[in-house]
PDB file of N, CA and C in Angstrom:
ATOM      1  N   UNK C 152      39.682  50.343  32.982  1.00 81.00           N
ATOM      2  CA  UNK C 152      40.734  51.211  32.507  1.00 81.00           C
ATOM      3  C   UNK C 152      41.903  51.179  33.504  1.00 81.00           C
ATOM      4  N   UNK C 153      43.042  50.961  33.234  1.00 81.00           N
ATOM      5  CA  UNK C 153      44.515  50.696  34.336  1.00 81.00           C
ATOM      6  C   UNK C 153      44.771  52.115  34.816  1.00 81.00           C
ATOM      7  N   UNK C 154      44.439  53.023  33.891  1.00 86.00           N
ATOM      8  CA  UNK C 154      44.605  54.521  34.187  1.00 86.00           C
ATOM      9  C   UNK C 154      44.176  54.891  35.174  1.00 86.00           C
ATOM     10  N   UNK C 155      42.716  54.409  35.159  1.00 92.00           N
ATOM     11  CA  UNK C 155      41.718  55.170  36.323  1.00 92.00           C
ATOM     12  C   UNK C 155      41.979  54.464  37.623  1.00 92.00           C
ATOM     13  N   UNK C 156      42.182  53.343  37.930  1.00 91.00           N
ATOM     14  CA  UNK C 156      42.395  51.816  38.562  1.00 91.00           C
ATOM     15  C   UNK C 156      43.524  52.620  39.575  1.00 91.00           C
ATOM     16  N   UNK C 157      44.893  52.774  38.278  1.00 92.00           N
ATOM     17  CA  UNK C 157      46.262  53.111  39.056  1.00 92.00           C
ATOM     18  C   UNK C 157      45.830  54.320  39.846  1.00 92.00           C
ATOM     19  N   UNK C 158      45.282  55.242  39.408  1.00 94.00           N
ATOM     20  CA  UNK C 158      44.845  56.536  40.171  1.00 94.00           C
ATOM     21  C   UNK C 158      44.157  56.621  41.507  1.00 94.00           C
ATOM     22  N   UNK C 159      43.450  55.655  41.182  1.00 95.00           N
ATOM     23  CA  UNK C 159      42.209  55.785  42.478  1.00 95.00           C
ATOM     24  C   UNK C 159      43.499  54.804  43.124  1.00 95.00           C
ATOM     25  N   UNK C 160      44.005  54.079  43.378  1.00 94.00           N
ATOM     26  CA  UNK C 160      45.271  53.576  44.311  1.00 94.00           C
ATOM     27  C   UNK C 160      45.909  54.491  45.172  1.00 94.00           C
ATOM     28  N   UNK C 161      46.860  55.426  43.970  1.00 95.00           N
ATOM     29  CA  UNK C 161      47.554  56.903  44.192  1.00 95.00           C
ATOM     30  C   UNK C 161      46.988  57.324  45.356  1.00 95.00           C
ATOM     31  N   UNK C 162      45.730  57.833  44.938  1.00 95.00           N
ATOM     32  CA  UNK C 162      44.923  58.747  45.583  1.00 95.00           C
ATOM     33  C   UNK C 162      44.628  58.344  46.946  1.00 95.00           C
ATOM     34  N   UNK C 163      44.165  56.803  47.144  1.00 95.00           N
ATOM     35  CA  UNK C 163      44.384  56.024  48.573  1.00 95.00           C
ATOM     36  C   UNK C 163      45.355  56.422  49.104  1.00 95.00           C
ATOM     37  N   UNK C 164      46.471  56.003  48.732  1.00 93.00           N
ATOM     38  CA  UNK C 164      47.526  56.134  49.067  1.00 93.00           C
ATOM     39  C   UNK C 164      48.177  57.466  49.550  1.00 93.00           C
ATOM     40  N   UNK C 165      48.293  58.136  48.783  1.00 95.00           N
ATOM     41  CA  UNK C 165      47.871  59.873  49.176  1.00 95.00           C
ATOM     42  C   UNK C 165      47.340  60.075  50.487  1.00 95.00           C
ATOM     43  N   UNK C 166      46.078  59.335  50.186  1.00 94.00           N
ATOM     44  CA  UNK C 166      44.840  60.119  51.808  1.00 94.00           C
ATOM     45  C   UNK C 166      45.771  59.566  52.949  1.00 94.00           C
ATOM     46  N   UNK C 167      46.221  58.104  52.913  1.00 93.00           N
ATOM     47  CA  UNK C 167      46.416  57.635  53.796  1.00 93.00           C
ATOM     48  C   UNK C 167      48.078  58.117  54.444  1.00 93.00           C
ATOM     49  N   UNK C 168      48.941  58.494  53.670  1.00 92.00           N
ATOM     50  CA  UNK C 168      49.868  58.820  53.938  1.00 92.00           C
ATOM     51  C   UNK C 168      49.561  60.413  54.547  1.00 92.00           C
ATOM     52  N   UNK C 169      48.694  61.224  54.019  1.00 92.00           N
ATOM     53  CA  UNK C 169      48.040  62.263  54.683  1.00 92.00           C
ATOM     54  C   UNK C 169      47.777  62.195  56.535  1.00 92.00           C
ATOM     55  N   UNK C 170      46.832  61.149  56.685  1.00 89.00           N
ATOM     56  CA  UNK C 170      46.328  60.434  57.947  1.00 89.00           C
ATOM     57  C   UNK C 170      47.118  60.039  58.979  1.00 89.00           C
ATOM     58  N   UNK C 171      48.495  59.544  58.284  1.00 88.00           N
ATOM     59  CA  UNK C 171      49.815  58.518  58.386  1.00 88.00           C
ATOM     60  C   UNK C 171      50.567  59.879  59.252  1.00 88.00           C
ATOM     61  N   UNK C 172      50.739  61.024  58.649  1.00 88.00           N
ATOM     62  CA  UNK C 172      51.730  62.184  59.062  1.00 88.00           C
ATOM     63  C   UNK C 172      50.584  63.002  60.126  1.00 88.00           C
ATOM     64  N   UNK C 173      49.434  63.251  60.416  1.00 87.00           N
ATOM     65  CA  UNK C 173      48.885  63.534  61.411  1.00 87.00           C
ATOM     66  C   UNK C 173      48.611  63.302  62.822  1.00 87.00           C
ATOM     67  N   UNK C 174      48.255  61.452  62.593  1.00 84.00           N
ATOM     68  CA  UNK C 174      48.797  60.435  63.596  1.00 84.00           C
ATOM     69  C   UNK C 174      49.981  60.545  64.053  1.00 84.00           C
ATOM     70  N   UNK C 175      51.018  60.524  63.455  1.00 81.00           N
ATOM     71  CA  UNK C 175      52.291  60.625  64.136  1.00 81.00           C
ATOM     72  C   UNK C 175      52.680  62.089  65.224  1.00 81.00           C
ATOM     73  N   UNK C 176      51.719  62.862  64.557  1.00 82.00           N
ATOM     74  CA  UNK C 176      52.126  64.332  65.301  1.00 82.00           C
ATOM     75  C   UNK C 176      51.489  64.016  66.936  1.00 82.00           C
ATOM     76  N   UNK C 177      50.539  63.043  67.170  1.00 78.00           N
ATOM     77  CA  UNK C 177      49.789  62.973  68.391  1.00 78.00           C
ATOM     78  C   UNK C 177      51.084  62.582  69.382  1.00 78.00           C
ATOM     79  N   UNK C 178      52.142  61.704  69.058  1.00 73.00           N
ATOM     80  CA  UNK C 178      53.037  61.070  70.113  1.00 73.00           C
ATOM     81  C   UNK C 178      52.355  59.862  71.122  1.00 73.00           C
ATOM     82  N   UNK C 179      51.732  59.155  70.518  1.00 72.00           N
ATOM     83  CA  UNK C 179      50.839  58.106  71.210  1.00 72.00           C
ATOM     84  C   UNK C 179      51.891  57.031  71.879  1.00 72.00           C
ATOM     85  N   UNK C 180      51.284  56.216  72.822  1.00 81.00           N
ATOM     86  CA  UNK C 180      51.773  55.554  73.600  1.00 81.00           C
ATOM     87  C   UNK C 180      51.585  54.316  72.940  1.00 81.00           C
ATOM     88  N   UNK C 181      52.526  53.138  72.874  1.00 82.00           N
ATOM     89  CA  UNK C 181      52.051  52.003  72.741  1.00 82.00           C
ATOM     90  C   UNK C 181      50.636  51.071  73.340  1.00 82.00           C
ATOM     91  N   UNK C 182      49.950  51.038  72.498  1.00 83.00           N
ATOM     92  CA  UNK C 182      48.340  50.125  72.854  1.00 83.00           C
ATOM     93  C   UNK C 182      46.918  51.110  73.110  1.00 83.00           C
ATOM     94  N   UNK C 183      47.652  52.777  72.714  1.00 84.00           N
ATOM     95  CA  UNK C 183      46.532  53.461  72.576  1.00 84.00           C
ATOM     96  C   UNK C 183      45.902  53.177  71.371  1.00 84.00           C
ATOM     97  N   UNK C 184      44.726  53.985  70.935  1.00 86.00           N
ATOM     98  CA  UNK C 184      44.003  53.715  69.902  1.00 86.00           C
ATOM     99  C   UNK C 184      44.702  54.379  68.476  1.00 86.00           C
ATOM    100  N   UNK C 185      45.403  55.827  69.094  1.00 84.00           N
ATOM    101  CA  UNK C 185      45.797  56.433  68.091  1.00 84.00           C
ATOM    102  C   UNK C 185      47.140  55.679  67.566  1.00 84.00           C
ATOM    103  N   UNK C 186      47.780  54.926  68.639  1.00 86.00           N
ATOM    104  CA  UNK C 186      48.927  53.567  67.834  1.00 86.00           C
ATOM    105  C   UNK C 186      48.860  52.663  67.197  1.00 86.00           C
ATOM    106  N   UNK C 187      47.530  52.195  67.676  1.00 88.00           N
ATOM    107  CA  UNK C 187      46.598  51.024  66.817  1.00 88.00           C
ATOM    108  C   UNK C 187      45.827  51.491  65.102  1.00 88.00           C
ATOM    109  N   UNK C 188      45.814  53.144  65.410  1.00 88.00           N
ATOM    110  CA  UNK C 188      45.276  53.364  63.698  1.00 88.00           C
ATOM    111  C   UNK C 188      46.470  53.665  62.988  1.00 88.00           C
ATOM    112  N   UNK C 189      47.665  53.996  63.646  1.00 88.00           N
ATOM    113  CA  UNK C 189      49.376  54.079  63.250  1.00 88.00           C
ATOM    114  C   UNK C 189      49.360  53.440  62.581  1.00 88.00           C
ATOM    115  N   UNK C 190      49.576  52.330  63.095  1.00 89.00           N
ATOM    116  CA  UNK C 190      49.986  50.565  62.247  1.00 89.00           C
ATOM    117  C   UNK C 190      49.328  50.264  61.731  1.00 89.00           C
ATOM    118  N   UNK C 191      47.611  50.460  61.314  1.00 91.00           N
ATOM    119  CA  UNK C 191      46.875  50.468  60.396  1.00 91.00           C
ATOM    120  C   UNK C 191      46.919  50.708  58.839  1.00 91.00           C
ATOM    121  N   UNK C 192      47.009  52.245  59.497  1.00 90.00           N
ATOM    122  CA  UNK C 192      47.907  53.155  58.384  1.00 90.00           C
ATOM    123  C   UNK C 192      49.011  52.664  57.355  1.00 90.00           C
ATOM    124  N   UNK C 193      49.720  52.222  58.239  1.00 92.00           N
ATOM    125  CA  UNK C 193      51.210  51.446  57.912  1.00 92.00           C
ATOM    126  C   UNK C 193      50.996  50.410  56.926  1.00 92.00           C
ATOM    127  N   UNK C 194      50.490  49.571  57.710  1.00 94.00           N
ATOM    128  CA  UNK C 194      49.447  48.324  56.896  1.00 94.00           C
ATOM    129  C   UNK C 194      48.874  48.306  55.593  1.00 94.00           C
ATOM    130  N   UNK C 195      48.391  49.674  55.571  1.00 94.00           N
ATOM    131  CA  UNK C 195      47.207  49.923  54.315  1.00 94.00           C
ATOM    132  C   UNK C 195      48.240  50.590  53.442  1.00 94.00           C
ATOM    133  N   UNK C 196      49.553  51.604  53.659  1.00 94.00           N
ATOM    134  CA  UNK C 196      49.982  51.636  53.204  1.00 94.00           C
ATOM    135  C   UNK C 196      51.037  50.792  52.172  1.00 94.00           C
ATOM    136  N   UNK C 197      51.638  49.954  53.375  1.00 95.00           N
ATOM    137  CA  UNK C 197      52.178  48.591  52.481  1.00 95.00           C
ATOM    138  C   UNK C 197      51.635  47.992  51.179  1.00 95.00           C
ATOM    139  N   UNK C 198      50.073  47.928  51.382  1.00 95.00           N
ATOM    140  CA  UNK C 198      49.305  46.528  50.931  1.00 95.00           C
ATOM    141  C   UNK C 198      49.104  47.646  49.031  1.00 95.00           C
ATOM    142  N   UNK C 199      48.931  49.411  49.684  1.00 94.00           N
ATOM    143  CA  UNK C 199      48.583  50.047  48.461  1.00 94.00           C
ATOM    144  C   UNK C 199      50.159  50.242  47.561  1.00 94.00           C
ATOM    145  N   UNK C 200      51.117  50.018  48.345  1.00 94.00           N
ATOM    146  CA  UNK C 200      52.575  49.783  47.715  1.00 94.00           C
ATOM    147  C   UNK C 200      52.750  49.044  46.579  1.00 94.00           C
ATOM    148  N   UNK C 201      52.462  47.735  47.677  1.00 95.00           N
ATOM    149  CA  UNK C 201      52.473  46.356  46.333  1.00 95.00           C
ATOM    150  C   UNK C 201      51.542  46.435  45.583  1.00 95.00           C
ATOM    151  N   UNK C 202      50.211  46.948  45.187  1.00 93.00           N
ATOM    152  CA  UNK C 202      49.130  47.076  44.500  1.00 93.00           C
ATOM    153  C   UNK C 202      49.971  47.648  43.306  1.00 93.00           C
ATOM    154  N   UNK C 203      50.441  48.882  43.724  1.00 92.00           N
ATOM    155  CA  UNK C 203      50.484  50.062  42.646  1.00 92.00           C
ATOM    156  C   UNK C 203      52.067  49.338  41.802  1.00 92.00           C
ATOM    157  N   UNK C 204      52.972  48.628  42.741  1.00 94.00           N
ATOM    158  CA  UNK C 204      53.817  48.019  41.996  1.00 94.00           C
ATOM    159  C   UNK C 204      53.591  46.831  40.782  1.00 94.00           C
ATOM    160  N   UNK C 205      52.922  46.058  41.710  1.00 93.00           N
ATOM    161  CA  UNK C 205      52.407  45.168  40.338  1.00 93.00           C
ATOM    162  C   UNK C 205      51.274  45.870  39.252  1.00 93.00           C
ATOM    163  N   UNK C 206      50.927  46.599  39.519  1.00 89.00           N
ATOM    164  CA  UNK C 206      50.369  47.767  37.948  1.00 89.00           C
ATOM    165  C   UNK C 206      51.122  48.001  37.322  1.00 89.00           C
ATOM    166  N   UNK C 207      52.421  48.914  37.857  1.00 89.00           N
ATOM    167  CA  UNK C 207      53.323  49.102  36.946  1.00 89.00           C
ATOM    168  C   UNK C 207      54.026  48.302  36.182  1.00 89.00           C
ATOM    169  N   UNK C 208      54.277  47.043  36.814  1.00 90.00           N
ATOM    170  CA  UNK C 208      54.588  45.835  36.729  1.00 90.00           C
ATOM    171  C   UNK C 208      54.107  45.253  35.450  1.00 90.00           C
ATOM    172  N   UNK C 209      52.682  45.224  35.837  1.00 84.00           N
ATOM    173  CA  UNK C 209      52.176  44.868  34.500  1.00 84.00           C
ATOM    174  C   UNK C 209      51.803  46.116  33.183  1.00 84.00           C
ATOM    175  N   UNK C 210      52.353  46.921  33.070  1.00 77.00           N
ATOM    176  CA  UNK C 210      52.090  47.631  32.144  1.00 77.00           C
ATOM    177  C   UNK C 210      53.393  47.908  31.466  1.00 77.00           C
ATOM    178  N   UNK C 211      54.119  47.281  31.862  1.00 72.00           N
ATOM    179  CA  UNK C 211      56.214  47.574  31.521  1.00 72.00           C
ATOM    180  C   UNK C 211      55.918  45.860  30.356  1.00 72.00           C
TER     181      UNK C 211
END
């Protein structure tokens, strides 16, 4: 189902942007751990970007 598919994305996306604004409140130093799950974050966010774009993508 694309419905349920696109959602559970959202919802990633959601948590992680959640995770994304907590991390940032720490003020980490470059090459700590909490900078290294930063750019993670970042990462996973990107990758759930283009996911959820080409859904829409394909449903237009």
């Amino acid at each position: 189902n694309p419905d349920s598919v696109f959602q559970f994305y959202y919802e990633t996306l959601q948590f992680t942007s959640m995770m994304l604004a907590k991390i940032k409140k720490l003020q980490s130093c470059p090459g700590s751990t909490e900078f290294k799950l930063l750019i993670l974050c970042l990462k996973c966010q990107s990758l759930l970007n283009v996911k959820l774009y080409s859904l829409k993508i394909k449903e237009i």
